[in-house]
CSV table of C-alpha atoms and ligand atoms in Angstrom, one decimal:
chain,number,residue,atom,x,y,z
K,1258,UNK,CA,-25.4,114.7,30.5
K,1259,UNK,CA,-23.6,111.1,29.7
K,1260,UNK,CA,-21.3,109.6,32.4
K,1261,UNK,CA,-20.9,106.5,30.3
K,1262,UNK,CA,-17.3,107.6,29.0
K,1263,UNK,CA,-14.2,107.8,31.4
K,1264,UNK,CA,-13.2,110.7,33.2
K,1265,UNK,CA,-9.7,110.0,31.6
K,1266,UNK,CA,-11.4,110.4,28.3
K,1267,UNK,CA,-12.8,114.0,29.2
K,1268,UNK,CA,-9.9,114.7,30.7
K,1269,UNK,CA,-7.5,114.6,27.9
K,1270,UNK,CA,-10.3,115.9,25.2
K,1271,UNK,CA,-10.5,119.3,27.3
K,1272,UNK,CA,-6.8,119.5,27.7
K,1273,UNK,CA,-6.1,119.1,24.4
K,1274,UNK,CA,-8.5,122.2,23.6
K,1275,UNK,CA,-7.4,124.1,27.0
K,1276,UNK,CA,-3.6,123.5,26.4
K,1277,UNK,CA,-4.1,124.7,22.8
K,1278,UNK,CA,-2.9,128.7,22.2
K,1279,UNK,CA,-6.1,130.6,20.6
K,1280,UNK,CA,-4.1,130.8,17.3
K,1281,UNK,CA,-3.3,127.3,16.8
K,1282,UNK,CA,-5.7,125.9,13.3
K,1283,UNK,CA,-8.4,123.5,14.1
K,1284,UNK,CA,-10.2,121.5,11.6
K,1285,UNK,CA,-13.4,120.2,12.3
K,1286,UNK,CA,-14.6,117.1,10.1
K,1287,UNK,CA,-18.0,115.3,9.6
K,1288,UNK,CA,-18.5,112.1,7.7
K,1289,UNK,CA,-19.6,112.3,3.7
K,1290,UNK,CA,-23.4,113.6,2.8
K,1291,UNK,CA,-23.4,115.2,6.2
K,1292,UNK,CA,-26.7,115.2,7.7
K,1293,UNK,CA,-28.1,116.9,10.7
K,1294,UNK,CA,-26.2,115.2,13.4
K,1295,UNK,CA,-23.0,115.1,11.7
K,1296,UNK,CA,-23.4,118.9,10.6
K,1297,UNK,CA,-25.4,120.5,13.6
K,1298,UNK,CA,-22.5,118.8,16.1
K,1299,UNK,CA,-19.9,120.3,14.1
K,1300,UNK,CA,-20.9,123.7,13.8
K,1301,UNK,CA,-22.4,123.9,17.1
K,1302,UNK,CA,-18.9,123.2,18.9
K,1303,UNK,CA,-17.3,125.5,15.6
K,1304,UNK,CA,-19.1,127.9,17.5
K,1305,UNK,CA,-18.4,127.3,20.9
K,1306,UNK,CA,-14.4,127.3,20.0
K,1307,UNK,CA,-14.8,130.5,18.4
K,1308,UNK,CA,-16.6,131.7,22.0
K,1309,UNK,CA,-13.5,130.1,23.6
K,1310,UNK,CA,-11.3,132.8,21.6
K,1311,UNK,CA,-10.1,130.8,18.9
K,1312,UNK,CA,-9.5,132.0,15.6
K,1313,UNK,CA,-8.8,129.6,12.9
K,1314,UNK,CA,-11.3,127.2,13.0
K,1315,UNK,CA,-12.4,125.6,10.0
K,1316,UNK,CA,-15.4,123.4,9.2
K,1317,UNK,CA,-15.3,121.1,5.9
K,1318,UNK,CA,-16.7,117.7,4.9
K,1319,UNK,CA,-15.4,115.1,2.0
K,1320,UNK,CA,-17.3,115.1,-1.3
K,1321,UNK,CA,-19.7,117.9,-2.7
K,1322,UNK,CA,-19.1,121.9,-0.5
K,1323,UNK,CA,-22.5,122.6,-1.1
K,1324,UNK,CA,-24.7,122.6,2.1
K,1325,UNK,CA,-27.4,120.2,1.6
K,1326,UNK,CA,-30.6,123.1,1.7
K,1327,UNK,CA,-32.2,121.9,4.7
K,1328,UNK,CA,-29.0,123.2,6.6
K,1329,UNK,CA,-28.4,126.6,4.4
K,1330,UNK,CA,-29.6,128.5,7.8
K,1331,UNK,CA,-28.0,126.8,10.4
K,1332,UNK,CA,-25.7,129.7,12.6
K,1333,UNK,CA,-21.9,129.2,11.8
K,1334,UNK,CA,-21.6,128.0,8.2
K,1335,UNK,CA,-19.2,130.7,8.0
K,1336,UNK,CA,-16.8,128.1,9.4
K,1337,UNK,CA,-17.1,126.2,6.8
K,1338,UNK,CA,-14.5,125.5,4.0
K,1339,UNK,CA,-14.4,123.2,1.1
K,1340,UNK,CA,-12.4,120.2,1.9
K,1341,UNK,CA,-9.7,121.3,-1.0
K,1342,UNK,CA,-9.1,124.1,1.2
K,1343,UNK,CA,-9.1,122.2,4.8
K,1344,UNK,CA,-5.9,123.0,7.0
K,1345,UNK,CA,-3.5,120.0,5.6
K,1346,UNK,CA,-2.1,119.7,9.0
K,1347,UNK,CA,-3.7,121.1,11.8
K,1348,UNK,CA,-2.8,121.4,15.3
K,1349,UNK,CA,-5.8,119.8,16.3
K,1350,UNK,CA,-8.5,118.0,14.7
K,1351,UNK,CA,-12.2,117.4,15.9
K,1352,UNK,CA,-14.3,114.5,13.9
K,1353,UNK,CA,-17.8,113.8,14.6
K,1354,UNK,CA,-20.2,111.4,14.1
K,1355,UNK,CA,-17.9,109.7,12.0
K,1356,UNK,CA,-17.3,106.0,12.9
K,1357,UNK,CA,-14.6,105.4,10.7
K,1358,UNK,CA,-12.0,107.2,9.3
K,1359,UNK,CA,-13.1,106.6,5.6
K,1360,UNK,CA,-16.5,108.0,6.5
K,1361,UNK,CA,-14.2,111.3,6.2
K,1362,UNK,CA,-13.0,110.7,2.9
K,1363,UNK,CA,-10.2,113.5,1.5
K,1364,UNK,CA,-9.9,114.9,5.0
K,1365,UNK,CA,-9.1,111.4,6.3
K,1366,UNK,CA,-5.3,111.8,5.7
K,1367,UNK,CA,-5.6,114.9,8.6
K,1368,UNK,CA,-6.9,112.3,11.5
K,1369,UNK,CA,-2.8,111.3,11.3
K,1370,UNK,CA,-1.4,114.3,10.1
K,1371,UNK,CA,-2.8,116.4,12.8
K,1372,UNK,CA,-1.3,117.1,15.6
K,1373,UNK,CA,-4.3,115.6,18.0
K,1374,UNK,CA,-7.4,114.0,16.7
K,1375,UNK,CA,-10.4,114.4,19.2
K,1376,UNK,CA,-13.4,112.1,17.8
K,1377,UNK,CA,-17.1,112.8,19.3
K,1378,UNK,CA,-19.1,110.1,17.6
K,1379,UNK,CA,-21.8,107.5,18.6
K,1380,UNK,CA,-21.8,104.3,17.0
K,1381,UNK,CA,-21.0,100.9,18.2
K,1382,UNK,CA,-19.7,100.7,14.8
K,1383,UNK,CA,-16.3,103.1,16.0
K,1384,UNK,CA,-13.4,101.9,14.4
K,1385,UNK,CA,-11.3,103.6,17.5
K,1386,UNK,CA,-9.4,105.7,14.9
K,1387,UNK,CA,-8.0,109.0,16.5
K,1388,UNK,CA,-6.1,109.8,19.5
K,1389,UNK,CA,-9.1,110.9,22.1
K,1390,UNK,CA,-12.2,108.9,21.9
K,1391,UNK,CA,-15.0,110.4,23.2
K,1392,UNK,CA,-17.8,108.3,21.8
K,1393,UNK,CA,-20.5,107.0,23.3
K,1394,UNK,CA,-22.8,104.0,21.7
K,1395,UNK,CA,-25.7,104.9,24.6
K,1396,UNK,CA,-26.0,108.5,23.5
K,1397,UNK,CA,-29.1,109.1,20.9
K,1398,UNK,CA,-26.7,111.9,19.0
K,1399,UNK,CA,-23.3,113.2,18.7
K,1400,UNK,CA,-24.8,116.1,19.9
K,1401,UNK,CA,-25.2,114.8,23.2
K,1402,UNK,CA,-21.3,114.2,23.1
K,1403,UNK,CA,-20.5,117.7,21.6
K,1404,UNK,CA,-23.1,119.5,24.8
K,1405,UNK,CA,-21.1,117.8,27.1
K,1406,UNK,CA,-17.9,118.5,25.8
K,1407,UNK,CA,-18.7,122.6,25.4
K,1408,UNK,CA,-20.5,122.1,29.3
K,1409,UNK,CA,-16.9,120.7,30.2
K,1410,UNK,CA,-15.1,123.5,28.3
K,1411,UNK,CA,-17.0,126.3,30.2
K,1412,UNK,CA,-18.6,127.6,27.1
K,1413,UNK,CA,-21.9,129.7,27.3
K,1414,UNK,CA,-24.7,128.1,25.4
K,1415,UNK,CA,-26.4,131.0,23.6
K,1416,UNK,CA,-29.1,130.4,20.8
K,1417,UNK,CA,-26.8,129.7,18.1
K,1418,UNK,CA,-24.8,126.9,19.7
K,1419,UNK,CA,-28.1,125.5,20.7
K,1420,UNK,CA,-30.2,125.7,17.5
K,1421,UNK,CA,-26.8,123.7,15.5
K,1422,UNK,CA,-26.8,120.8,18.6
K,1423,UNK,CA,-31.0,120.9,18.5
K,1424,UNK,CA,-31.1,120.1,14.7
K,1425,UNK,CA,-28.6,117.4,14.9
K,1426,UNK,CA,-30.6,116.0,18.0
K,1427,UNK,CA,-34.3,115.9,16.4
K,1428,UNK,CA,-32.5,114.4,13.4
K,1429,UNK,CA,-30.8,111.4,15.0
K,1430,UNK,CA,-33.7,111.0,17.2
K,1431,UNK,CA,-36.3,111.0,14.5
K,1432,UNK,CA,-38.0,113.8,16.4
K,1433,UNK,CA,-37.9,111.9,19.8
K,1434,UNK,CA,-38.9,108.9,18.1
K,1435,UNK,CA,-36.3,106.7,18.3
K,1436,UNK,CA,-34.9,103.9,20.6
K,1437,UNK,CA,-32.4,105.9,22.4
K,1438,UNK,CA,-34.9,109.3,23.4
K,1439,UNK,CA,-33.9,108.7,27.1
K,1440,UNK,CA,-35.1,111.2,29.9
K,1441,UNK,CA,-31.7,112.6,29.2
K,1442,UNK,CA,-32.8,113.1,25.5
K,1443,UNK,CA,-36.0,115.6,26.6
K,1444,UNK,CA,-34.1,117.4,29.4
K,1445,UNK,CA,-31.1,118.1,26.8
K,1446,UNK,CA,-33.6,119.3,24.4
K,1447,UNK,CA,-35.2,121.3,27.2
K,1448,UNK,CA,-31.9,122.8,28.0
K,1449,UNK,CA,-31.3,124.5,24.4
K,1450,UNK,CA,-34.9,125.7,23.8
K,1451,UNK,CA,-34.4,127.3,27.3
K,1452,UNK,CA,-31.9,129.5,25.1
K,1453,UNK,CA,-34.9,130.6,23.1
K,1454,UNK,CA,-35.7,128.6,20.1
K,1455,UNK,CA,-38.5,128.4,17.9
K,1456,UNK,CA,-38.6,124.6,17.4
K,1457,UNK,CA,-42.1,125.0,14.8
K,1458,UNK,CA,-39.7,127.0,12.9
K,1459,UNK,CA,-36.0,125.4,12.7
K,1460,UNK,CA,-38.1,121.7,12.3
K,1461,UNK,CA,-40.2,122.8,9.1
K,1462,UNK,CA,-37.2,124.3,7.9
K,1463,UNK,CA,-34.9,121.7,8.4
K,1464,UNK,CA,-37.9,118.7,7.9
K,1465,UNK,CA,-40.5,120.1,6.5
K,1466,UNK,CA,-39.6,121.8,3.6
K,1467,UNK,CA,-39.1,120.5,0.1
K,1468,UNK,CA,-39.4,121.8,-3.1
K,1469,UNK,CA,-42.0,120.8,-5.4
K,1470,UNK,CA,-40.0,118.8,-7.5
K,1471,UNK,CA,-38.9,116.4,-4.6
K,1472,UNK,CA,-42.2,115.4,-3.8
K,1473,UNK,CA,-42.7,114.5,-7.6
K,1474,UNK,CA,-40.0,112.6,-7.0
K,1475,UNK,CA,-40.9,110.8,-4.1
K,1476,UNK,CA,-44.2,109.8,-5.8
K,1477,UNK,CA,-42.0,108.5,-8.6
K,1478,UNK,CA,-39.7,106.7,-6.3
K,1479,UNK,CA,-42.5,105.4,-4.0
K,1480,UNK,CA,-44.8,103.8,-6.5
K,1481,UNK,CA,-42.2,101.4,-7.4
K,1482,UNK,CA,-41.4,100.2,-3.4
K,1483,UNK,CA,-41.4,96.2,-3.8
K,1484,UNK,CA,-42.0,94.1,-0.9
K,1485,UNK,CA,-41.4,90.9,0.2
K,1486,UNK,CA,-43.1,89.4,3.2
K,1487,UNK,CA,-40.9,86.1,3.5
K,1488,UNK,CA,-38.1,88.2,3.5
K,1489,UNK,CA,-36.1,88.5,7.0
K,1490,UNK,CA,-37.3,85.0,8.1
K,1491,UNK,CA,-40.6,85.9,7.1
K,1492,UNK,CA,-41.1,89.6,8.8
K,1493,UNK,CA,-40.4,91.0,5.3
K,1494,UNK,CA,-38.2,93.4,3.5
K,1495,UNK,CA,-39.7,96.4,1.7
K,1496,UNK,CA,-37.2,98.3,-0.2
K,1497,UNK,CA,-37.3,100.9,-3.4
K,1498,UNK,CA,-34.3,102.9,-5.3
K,1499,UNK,CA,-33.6,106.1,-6.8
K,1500,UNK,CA,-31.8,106.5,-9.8
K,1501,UNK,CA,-29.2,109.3,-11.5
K,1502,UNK,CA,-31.8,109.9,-13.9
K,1503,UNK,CA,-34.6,110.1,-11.6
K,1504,UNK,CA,-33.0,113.3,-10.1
K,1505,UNK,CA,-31.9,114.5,-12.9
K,1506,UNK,CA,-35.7,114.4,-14.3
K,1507,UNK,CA,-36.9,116.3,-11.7
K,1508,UNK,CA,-33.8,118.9,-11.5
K,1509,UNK,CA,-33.2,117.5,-7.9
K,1510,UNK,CA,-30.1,117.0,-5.5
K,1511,UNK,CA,-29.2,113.7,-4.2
K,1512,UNK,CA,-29.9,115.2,-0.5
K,1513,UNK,CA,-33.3,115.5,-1.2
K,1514,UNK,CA,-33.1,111.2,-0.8
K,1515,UNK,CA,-32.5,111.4,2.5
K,1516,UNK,CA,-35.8,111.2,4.2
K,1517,UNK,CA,-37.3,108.9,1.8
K,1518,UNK,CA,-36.3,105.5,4.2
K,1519,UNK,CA,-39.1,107.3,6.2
K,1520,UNK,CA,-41.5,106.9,3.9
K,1521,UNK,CA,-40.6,103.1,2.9
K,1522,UNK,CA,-39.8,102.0,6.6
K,1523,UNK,CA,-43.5,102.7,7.7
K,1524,UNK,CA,-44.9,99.9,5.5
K,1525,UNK,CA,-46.8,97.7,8.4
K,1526,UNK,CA,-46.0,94.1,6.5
K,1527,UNK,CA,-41.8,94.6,6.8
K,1528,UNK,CA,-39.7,94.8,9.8
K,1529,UNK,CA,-37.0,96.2,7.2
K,1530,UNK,CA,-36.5,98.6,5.1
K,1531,UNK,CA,-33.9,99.8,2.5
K,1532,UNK,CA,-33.6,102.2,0.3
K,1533,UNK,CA,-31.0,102.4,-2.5
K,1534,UNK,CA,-29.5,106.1,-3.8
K,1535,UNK,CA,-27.5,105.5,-6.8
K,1536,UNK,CA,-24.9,107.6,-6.8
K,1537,UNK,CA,-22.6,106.6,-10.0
K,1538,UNK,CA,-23.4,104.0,-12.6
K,1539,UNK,CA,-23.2,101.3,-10.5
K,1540,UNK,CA,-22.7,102.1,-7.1
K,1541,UNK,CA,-25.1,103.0,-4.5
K,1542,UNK,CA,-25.7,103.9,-1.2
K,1543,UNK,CA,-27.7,101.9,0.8
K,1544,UNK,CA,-29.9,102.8,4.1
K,1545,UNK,CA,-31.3,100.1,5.8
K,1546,UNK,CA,-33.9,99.9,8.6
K,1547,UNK,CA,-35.0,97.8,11.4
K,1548,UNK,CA,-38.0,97.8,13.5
K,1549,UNK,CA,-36.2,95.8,16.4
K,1550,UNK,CA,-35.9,92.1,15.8
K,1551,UNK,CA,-33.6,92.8,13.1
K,1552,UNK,CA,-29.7,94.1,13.6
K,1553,UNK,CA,-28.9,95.9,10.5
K,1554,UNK,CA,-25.8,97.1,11.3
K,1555,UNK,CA,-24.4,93.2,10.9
K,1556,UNK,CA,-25.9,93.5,7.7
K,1557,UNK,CA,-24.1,96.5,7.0
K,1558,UNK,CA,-20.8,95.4,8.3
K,1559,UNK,CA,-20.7,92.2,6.4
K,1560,UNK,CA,-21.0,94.1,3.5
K,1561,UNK,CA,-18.7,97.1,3.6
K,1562,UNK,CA,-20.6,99.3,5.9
K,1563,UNK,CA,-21.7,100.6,9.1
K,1564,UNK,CA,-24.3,102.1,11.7
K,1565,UNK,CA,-26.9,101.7,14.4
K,1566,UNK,CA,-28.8,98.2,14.8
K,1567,UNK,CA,-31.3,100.1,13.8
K,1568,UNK,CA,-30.4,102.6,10.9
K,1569,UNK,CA,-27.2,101.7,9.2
K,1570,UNK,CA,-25.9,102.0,5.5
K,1571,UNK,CA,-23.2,100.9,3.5
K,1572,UNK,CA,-22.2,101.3,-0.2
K,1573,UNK,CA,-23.2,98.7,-2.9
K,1574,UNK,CA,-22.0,97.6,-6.5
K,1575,UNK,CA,-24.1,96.5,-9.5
K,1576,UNK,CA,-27.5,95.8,-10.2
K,1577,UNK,CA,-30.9,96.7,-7.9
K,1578,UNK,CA,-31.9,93.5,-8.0
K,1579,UNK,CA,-28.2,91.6,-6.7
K,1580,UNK,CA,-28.0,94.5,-4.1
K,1581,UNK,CA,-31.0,93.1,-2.4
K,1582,UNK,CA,-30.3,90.0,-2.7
K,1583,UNK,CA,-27.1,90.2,-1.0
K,1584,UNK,CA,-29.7,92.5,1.6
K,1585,UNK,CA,-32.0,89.0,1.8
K,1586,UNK,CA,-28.9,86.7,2.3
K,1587,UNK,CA,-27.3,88.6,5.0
K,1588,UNK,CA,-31.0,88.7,6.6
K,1589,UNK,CA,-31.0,85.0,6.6
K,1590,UNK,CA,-27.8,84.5,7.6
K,1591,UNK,CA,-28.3,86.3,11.2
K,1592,UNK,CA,-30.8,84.6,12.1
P,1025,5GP,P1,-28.5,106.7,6.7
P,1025,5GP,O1,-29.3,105.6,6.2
P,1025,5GP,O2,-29.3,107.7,7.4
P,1025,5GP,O3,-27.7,107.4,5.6
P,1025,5GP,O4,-27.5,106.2,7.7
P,1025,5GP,C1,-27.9,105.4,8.8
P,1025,5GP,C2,-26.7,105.0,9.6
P,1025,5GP,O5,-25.8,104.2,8.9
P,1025,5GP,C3,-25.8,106.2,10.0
P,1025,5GP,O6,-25.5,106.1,11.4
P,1025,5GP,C4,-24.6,106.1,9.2
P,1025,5GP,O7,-23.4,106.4,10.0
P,1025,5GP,C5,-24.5,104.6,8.8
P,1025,5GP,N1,-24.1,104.6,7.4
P,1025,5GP,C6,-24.8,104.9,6.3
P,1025,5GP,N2,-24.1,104.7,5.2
P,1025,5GP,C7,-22.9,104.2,5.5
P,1025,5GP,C8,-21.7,103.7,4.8
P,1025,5GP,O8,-21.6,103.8,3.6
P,1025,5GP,N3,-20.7,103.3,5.6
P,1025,5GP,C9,-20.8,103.2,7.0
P,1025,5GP,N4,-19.7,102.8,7.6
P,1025,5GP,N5,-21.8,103.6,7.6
P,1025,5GP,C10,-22.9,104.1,7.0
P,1026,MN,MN1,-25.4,110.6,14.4
């Protein structure tokens, strides 16, 4: 499907799963908060190493072991461990859609402890941490890398395989909304409902569903957006934030936050958006979003994060109001 990475690159990331005896531990990684990309990739090629014969393959992710509930019926979370109990030194070790090695927290340590690190990732953000590197800026997913790679491997895509890589795809694509929904993008999602998916069901599962006391929440959360229309050289910055307390009120998960930058980016007056998910007392984690004139990712970078120039994020200290003011400078200062 992608031909933008070097033969040499594909080459060594099948030989290093070919050349491996079926018994050897693999650990696959995805980056903190997993969402569907980092999650559905995972699993998806979980499964297709299982197919392959192998039998100690493990799943985890840093932080929380609890699935995020929009992913509770993805196929293969049986391969999933807590990261306590990840492989401390595996003989080979998968990362994906992770563009730096912190992004994996307390598995991090495995990238050099392993004995080969395969990462499949997509942003122009990658670090170049690991010791294959097949990642590929063009492609809309890390699925599209992870379908590849299985193609290359000679696995079989049944339904299972194909329902993990079509969540992650119609989540980094923003159901083929996004930038980077090539041709490419519609005939891989043609090729995995060709296995037989319902994608009415596995979208309002994964999408569409939220319990009641989420979209309390997001009323709460929505009704104090701010915007500011000389932001961003005067194409304006629309941003809100979600509290501890304000989850905690409505008996909530922090995962449920995750959508919400698609309710603040649509506001027509700001080519930006943010949206700020506290996640201790003062520290939060920040999702930005451009509409195209603006590169968020240098916003990100110059203050401890990463991404897309599109969608990126990064992790911010103190108050609301400094956070988006260091937001507004960085704006400024690209320009
Ligand atoms: P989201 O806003 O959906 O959480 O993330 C958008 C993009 O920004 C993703 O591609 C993600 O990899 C990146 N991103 C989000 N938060 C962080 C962060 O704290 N650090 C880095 N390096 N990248 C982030
Ligand atoms: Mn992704």
């Amino acid at each position: 499907m992608t031909d933008r990475l070097s033969p040499q690159e594909w080459s060594a990331a099948v030989a290093a799963v070919r050349e491996l005896p079926r018994d050897a531990t693999v650990l696959l990684a995805c980056h903190v908060n997993p969402d569907g990309d980092a999650i559905g990739s995972m699993l998806g090629v979980g499964l297709g190493l299982r197919a392959l014969g192998f039998r100690h393959v493990q799943a985890s992710f840093p932080g929380p072991p609890e699935v995020p509930e929009p992913f509770t019926s993805l196929p293969g979370l049986d391969l999933l461990v807590p990261s306590s109990r990840a492989v401390a030194a595996p003989d080979l070790m998968m990362s994906f859609d992770a563009a730096s090695a912190s992004r994996l927290g307390e598995l991090a340590d495995r990238v050099t402890a392993a004995g080969t690190t395969v990462v499949l990732d997509h942003h122009a953000s990658y670090t170049g941490f690991g010791k294959v590197h097949l990642v590929d800026p063009q492609a809309a997913a890390t699925a599209v890398v992870a379908e590849e790679l299985l193609h290359r491997l000679g696995v079989r895509l049944d339904a299972q395989i194909a329902e993990c890589l079509y969540v992650a795809l119609v989540t980094d694509t923003g159901s083929f909304k996004f930038d980077m929904t090539t041709p490419e993008v519609h005939q891989l999602a043609a090729k995995l409902l060709a296995t037989g998916l319902q994608p009415s069901e596995i979208t309002r599962r994964v999408f569409d569903t939220r319990p009641f006391g989420a979209v309390r929440l997001y009323g709460e959360v929505l009704s104090r957006t701010q915007l500011d229309p000389d932001a961003a050289g005067g194409q304006g910055l629309v941003w809100t934030w979600a509290t501890l307390d304000d989850l905690a009120r409505h008996g909530q998960h922090p995962y449920v936050l995750e959508p919400l930058i698609d309710s603040v980016r649509c506001t027509a007056e700001a080519e930006v958006s943010c949206v700020l998910k506290q996640v201790a007392a003062s520290e939060w984690s920040v999702s930005m979003r451009s509409k195209g004139a603006n590169d968020v990712r240098a916003v990100a970078v110059a203050l401890g994060g990463g991404g897309h120039r599109l969608a990126a994020g990064f992790t911010a200290y103190g108050e609301v109001a400094d956070v988006v003011a260091a937001i507004r400078e960085q704006l400024d200062t690209d320009r």
